[in-house]
CSV table of C-alpha atoms in Angstrom, one decimal:
chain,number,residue,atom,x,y,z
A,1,UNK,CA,55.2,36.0,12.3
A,2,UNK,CA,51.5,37.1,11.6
A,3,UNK,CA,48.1,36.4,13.5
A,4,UNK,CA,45.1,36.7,11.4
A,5,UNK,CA,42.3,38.8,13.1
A,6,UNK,CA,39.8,39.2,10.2
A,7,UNK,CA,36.4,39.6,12.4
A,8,UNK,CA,37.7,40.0,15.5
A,9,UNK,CA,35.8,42.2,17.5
A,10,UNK,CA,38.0,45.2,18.8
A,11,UNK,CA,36.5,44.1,22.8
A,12,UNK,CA,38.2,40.4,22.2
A,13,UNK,CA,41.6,42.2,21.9
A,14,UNK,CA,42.7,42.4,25.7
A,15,UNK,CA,45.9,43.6,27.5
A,16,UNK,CA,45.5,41.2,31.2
A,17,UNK,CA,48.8,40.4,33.5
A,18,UNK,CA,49.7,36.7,33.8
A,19,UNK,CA,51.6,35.6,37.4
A,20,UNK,CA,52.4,32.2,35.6
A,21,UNK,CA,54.1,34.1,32.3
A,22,UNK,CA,55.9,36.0,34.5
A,23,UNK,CA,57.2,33.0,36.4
A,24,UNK,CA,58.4,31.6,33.4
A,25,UNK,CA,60.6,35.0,32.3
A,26,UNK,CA,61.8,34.9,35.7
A,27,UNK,CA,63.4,31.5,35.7
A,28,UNK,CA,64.3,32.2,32.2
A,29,UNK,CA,66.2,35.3,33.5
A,30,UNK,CA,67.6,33.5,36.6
A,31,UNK,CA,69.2,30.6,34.4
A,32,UNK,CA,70.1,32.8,31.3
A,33,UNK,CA,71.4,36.0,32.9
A,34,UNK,CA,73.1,37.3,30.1
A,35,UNK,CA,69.8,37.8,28.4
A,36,UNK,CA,68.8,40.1,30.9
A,37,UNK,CA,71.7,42.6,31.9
A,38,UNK,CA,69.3,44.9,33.6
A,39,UNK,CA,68.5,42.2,36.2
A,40,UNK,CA,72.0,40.9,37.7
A,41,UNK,CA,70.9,42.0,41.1
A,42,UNK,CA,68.1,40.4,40.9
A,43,UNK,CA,69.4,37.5,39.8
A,44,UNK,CA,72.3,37.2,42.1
A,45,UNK,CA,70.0,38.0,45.2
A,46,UNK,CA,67.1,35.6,44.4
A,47,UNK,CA,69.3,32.6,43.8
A,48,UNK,CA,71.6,33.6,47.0
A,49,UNK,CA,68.8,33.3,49.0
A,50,UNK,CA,67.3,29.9,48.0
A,51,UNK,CA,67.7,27.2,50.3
A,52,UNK,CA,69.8,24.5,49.1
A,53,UNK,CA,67.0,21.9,48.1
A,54,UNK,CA,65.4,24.5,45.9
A,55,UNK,CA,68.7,25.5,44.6
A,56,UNK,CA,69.8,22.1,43.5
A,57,UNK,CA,66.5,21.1,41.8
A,58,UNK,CA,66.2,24.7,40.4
A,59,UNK,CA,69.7,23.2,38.9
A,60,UNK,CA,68.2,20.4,37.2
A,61,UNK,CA,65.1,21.8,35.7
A,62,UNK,CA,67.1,24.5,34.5
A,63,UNK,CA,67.0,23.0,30.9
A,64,UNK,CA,63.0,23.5,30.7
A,65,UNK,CA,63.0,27.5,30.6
A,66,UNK,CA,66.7,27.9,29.6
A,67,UNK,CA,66.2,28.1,26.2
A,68,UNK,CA,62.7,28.1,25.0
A,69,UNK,CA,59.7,29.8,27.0
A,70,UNK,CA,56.8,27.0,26.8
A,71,UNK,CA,53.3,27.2,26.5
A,72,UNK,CA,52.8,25.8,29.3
A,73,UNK,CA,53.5,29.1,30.8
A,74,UNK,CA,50.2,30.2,29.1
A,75,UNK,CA,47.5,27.2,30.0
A,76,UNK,CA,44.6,29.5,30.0
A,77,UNK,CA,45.3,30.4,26.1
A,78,UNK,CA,44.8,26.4,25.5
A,79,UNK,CA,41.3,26.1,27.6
A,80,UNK,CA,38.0,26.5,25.8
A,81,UNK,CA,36.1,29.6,27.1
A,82,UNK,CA,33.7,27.3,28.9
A,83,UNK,CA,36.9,25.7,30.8
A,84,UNK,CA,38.9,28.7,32.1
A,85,UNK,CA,36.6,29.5,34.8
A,86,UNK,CA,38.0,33.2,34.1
A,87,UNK,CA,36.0,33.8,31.2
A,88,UNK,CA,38.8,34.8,28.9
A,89,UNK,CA,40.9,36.4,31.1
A,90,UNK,CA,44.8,34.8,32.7
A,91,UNK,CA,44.2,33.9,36.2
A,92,UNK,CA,43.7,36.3,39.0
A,93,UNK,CA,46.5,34.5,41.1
A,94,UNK,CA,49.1,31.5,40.0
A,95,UNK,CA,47.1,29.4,41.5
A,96,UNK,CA,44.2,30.2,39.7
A,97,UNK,CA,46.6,29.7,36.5
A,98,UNK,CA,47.9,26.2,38.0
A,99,UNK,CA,44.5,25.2,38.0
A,100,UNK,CA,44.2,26.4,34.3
A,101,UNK,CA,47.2,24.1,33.5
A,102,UNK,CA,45.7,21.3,35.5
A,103,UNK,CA,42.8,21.4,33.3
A,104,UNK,CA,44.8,20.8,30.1
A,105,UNK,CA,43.8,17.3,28.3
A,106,UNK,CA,47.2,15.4,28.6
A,107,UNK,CA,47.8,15.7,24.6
A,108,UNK,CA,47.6,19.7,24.7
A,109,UNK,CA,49.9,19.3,28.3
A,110,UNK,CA,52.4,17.3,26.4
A,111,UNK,CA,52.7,19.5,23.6
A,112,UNK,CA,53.3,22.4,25.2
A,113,UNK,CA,55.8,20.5,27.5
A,114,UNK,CA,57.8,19.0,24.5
A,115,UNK,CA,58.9,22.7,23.6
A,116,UNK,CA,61.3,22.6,26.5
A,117,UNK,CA,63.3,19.6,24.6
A,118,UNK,CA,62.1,19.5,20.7
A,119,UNK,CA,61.4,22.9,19.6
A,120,UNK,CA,61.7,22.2,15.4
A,121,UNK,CA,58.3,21.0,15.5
A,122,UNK,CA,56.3,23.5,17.3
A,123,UNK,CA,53.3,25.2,14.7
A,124,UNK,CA,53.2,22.1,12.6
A,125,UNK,CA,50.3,20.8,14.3
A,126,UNK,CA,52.2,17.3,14.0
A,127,UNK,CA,50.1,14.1,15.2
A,128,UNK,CA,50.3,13.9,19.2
A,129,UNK,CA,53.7,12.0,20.3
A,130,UNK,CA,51.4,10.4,22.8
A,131,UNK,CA,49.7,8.5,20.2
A,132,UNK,CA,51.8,8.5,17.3
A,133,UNK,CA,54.7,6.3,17.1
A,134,UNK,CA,57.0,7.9,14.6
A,135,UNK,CA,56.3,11.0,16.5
A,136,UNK,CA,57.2,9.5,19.6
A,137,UNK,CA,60.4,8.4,18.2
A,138,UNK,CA,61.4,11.9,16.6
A,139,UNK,CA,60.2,13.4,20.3
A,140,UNK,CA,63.0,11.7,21.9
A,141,UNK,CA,65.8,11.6,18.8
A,142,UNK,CA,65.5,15.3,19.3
A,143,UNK,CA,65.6,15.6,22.8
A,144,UNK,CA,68.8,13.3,22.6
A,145,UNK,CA,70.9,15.7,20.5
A,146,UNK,CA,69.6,18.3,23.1
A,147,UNK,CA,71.3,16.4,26.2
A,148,UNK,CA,70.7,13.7,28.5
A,149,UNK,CA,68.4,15.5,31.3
A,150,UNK,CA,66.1,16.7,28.0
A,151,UNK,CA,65.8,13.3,26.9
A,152,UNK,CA,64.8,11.9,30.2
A,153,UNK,CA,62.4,14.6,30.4
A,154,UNK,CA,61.2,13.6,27.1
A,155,UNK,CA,60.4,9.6,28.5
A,156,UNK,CA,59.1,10.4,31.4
A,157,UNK,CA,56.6,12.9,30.1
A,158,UNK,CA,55.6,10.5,27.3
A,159,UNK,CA,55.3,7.3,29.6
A,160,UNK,CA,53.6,9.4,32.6
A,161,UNK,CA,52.3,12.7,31.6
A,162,UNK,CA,50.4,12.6,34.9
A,163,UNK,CA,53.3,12.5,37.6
A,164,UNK,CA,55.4,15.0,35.1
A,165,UNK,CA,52.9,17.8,35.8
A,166,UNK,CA,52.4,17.1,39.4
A,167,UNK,CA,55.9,17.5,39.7
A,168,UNK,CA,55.8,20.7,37.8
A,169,UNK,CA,53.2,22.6,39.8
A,170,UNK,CA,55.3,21.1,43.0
A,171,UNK,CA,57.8,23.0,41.8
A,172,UNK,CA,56.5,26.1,40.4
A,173,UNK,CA,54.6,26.1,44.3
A,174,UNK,CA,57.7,25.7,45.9
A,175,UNK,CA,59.4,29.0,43.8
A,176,UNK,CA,56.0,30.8,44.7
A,177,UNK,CA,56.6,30.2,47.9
A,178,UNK,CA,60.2,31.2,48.0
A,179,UNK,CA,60.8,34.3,45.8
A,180,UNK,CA,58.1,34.3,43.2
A,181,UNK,CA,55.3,35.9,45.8
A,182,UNK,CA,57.1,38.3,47.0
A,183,UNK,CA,58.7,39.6,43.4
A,184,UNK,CA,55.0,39.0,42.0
A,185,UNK,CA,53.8,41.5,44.8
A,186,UNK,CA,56.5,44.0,43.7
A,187,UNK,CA,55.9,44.1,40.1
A,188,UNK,CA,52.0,43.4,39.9
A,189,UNK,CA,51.1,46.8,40.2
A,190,UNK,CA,53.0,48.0,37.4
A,191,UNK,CA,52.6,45.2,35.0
A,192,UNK,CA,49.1,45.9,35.9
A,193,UNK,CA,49.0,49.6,34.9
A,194,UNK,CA,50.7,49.3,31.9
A,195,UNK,CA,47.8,46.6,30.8
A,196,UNK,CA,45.3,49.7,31.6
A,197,UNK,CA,47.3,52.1,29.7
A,198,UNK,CA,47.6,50.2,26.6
A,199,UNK,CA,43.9,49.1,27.0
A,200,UNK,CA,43.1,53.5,26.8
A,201,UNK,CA,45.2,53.6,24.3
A,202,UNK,CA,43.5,51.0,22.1
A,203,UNK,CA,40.0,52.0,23.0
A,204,UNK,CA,40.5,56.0,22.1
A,205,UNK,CA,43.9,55.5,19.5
A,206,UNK,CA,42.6,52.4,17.9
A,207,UNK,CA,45.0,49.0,17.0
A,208,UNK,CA,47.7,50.8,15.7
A,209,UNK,CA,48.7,53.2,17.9
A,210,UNK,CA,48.5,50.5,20.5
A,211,UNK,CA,50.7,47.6,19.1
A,212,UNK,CA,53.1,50.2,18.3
A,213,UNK,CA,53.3,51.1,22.0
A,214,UNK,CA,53.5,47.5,23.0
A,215,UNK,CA,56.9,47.1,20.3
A,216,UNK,CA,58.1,49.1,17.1
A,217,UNK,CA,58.4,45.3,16.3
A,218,UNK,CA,54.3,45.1,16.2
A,219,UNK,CA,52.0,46.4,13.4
A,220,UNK,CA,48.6,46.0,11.6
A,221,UNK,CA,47.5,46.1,8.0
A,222,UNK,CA,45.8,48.8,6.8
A,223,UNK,CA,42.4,46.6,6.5
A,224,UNK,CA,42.8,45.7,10.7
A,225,UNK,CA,42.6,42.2,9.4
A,226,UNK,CA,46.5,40.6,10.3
A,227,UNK,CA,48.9,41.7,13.2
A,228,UNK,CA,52.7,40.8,11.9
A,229,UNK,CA,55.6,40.4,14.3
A,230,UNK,CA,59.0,42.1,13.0
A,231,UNK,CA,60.8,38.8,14.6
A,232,UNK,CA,64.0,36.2,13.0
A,233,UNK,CA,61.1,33.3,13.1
A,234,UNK,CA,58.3,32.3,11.0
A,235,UNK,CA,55.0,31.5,12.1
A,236,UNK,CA,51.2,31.8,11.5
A,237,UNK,CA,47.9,32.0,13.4
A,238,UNK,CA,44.6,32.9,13.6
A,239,UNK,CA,42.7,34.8,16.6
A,240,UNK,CA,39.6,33.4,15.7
A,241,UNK,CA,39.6,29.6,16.6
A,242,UNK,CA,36.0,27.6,16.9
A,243,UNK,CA,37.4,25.5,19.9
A,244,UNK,CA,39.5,28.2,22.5
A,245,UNK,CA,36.9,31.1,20.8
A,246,UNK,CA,38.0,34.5,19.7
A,247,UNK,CA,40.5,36.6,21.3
A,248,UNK,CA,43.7,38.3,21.3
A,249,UNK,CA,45.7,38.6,24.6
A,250,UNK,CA,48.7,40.9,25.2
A,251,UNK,CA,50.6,40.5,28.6
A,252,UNK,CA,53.1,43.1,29.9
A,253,UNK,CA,56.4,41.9,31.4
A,254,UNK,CA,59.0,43.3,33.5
A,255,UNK,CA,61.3,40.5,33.5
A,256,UNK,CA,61.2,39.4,29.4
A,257,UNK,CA,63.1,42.3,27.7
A,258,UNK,CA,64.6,41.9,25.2
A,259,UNK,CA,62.2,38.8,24.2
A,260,UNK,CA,58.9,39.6,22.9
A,261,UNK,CA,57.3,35.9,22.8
A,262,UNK,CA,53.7,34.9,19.9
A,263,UNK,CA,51.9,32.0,20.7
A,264,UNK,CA,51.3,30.7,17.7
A,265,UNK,CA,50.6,27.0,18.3
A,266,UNK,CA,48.0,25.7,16.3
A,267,UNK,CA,44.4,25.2,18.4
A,268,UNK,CA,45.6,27.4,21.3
A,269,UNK,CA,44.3,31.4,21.4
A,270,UNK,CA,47.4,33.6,20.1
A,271,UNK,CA,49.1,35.6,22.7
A,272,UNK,CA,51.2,38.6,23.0
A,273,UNK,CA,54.3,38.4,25.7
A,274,UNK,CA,56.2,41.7,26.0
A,275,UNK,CA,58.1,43.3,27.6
A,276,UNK,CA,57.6,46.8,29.8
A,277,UNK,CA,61.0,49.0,29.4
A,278,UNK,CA,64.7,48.4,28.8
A,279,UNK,CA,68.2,48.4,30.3
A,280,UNK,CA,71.3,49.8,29.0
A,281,UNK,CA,73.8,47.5,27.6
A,282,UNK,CA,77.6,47.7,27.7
A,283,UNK,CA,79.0,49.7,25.6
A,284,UNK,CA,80.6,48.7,21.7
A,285,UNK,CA,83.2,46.1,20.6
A,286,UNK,CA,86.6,47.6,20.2
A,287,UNK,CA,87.0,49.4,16.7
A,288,UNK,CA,89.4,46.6,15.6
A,289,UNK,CA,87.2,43.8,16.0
A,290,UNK,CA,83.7,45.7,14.8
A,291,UNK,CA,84.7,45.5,11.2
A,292,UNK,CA,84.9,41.9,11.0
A,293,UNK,CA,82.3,41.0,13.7
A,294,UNK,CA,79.8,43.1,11.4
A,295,UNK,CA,80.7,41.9,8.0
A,296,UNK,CA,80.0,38.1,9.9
A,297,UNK,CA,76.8,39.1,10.8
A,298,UNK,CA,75.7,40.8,7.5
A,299,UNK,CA,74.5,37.5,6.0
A,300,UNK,CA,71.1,36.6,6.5
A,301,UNK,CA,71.9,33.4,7.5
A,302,UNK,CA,74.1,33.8,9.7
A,303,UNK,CA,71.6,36.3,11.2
A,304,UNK,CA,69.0,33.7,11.7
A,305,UNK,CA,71.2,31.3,12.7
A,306,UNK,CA,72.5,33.5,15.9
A,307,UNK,CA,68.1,33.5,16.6
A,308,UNK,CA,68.9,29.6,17.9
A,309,UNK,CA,72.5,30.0,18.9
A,310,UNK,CA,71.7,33.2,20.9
A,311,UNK,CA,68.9,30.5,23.4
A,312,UNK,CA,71.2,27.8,23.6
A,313,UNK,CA,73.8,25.3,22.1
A,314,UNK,CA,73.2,23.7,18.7
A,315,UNK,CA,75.0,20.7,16.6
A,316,UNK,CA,75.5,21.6,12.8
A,317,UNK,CA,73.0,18.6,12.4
A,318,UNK,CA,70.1,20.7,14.3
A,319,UNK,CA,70.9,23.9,12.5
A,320,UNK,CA,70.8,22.1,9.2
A,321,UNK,CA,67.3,20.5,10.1
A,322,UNK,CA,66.0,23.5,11.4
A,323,UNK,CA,66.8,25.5,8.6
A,324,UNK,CA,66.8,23.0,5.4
A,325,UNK,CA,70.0,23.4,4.4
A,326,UNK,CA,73.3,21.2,4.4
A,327,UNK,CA,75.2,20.7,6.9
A,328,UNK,CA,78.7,21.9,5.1
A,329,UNK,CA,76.9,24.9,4.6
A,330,UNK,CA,76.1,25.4,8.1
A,331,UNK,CA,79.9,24.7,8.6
A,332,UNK,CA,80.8,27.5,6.6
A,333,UNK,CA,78.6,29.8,8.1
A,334,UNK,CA,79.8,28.8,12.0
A,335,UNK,CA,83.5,29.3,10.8
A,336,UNK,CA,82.9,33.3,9.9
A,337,UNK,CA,81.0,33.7,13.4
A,338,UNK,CA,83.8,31.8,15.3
A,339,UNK,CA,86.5,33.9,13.4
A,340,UNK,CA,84.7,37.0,14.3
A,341,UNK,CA,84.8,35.4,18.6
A,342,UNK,CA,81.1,35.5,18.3
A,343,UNK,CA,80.8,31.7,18.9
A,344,UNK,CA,82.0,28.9,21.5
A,345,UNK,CA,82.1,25.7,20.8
A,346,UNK,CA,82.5,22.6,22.9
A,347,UNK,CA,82.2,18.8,22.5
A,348,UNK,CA,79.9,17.0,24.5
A,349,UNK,CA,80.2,13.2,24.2
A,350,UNK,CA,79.6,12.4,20.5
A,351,UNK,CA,77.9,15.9,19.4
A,352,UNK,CA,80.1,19.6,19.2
A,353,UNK,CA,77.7,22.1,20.3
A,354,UNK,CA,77.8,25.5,19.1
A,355,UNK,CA,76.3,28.3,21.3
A,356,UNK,CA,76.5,32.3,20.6
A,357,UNK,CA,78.7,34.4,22.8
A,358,UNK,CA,75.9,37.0,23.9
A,359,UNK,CA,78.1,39.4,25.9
A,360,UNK,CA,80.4,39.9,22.8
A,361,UNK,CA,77.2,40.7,20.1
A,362,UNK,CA,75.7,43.1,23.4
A,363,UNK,CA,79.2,44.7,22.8
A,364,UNK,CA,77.9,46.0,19.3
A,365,UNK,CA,74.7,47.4,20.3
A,366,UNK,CA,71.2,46.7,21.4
A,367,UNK,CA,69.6,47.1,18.2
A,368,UNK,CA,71.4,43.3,16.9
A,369,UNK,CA,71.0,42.1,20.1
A,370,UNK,CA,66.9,43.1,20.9
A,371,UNK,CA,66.4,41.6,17.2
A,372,UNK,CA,67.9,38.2,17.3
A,373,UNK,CA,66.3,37.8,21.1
A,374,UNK,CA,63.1,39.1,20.2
């Protein structure tokens, strides 16, 4: 994954703290705990003391930050300059932010929103589902073979954007309100002086030295003019864009570890999500199972394939479509990783979804684990 920054200024490059991106990790972390090892107290004693109403719609919504982390996390990086009202910075507060993603034009809202249920098309820069038919249709056969609650997410955000993201700031309000606050009040300070720190270390080290502090996974060219992402994805953008303007932003997290998230959507400014230190991880598989378990995951393939299976379940249909090639051969691959007790399947109505069993990979270290999460 790359980000062109030929003529970028070294002053557009900015480390800033985001309340909304953290909210986002956070709910990610609450509904995918086994992502996060490092944060089963939290976990356990944030959802323990939700009331039941928040609980149960909590619940429902689940599927939105589950598996992928949306742009809509990151409204300010879609705004023109002139529209932020924070110049080019995040917003001071989540409200501030919430106003940011108020001020999205419907088609950029929708976009951003459609990650949660059809991810295959995200950096295409695919003709708006809200005015093209065929992309309509594809919006929804997607979000079909994701589940029923994605697909009705998927109608009712194409038929009435407008009450869809009411109802998402009610609720991002309401988890302000009941744990977010108070965690954002915690962490704040720290996210906040790691931003400063990297910001030295880029004004008296330079790029380098900086990205590499951010993540071993982050480097530059030697001519300063592309920033590539060691991640299992593919993606491209430039941090130079005539309508959101120049920039780069990089935003610490305390929550996101092991993911470190690239905007790269096309016509939004690229950002940076990462995370600020690491937990420790259970310890290795049992010797008899680590020679098979590793030869499964030797193959490229399969490597990549555990990137989707590792978020959430998958038919052999999606995997094939995601990665252009056959289903059988997506067969053959699943088989190894099931014999290996690295995958669960399950049927669900007319589709057998496929999902990565992330405790058993922790088992063989971090290193597999940080790279296919990253």
């Amino acid at each position: 994954m790359s980000i062109d920054i030929a003529g970028l200024p070294p002053e557009r490059i900015v480390f800033e703290i985001s309340p909304l991106a953290e909210l986002g990790v956070a709910l990610h972390a609450l509904a995918e705990p086994g992502h996060h090892p490092g944060l089963h107290g939290w976990a356990t004693a944030t959802s323990a003391g939700l009331k039941p109403d928040l609980a149960d719609r909590l619940h429902e919504a689940e599927f939105l930050w589950r598996t992928t982390f949306s742009d809509v996390f990151m409204p300010f990086a879609g705004l023109p300059a002139s529209a932020r009202g924070h110049g080019d910075s995040t917003g001071a507060s989540l409200a501030d932010e919430l106003d940011m993603l108020d001020r999205l034009d419907d088609e950029r809202f929708v976009s951003a929103a459609l990650e949660f249920t059809c991810v295959s098309t995200y950096g295409t820069g695919v003709p708006s589902a809200l005015s093209d038919p065929v992309r309509r249709e594809r919006a929804l056969e997607l979000a079909a073979t994701r589940g029923p609650k994605q697909l009705d997410f998927t109608r009712r955000l194409l038929d009435d954007p407008v009450s869809v993201r009411a109802w998402v700031r009610r609720l991002f309000e309401d988890c302000d309100q009941a744990f977010f606050a108070d965690t954002w009040r915690r962490i704040s300070t720290q996210l906040a002086s790691d931003a400063r720190h990297k910001t030295e270390l880029l004004r008296h080290k330079g790029l380098a030295e900086a990205l590499h502090a951010v993540s071993p996974a982050l480097a530059v060219d030697e001519d300063h003019t592309r920033i590539s992402a060691d991640k299992l994805a593919d993606g491209h953008t430039t941090a130079v864009d005539p309508v959101v303007g120049a920039g780069l932003s990089l935003i610490p997290s305390s929550f996101g570890w092991p993911h470190l998230m690239v905007l790269h959507a096309p016509g939004w400014r690229p950002v940076i999500h990462y995370p600020v230190g690491s937990p420790a991880l259970p310890g290795p598989a049992p010797v008899e199972l680590l020679k098979l378990r590793m030869e499964a995951l030797a193959h490229p393939m399969r490597m990549r394939l555990c990137r989707n299976l590792a978020r959430a379940p998958y038919t052999t249909s999606e995997l094939a479509d995601t990665y252009a090639i056959t289903a059988p051969e997506v067969s053959r691959h699943l088989a190894v990783l099931k014999k290996a007790g690295l995958i669960s399947t399950r049927r669900r109505g007319r589709y057998v979804l496929h999902q990565l069993d992330v405790t058993a990979v922790a088992r063989l270290g971090s290193d597999f684990l940080e790279t296919v999460l990253r």
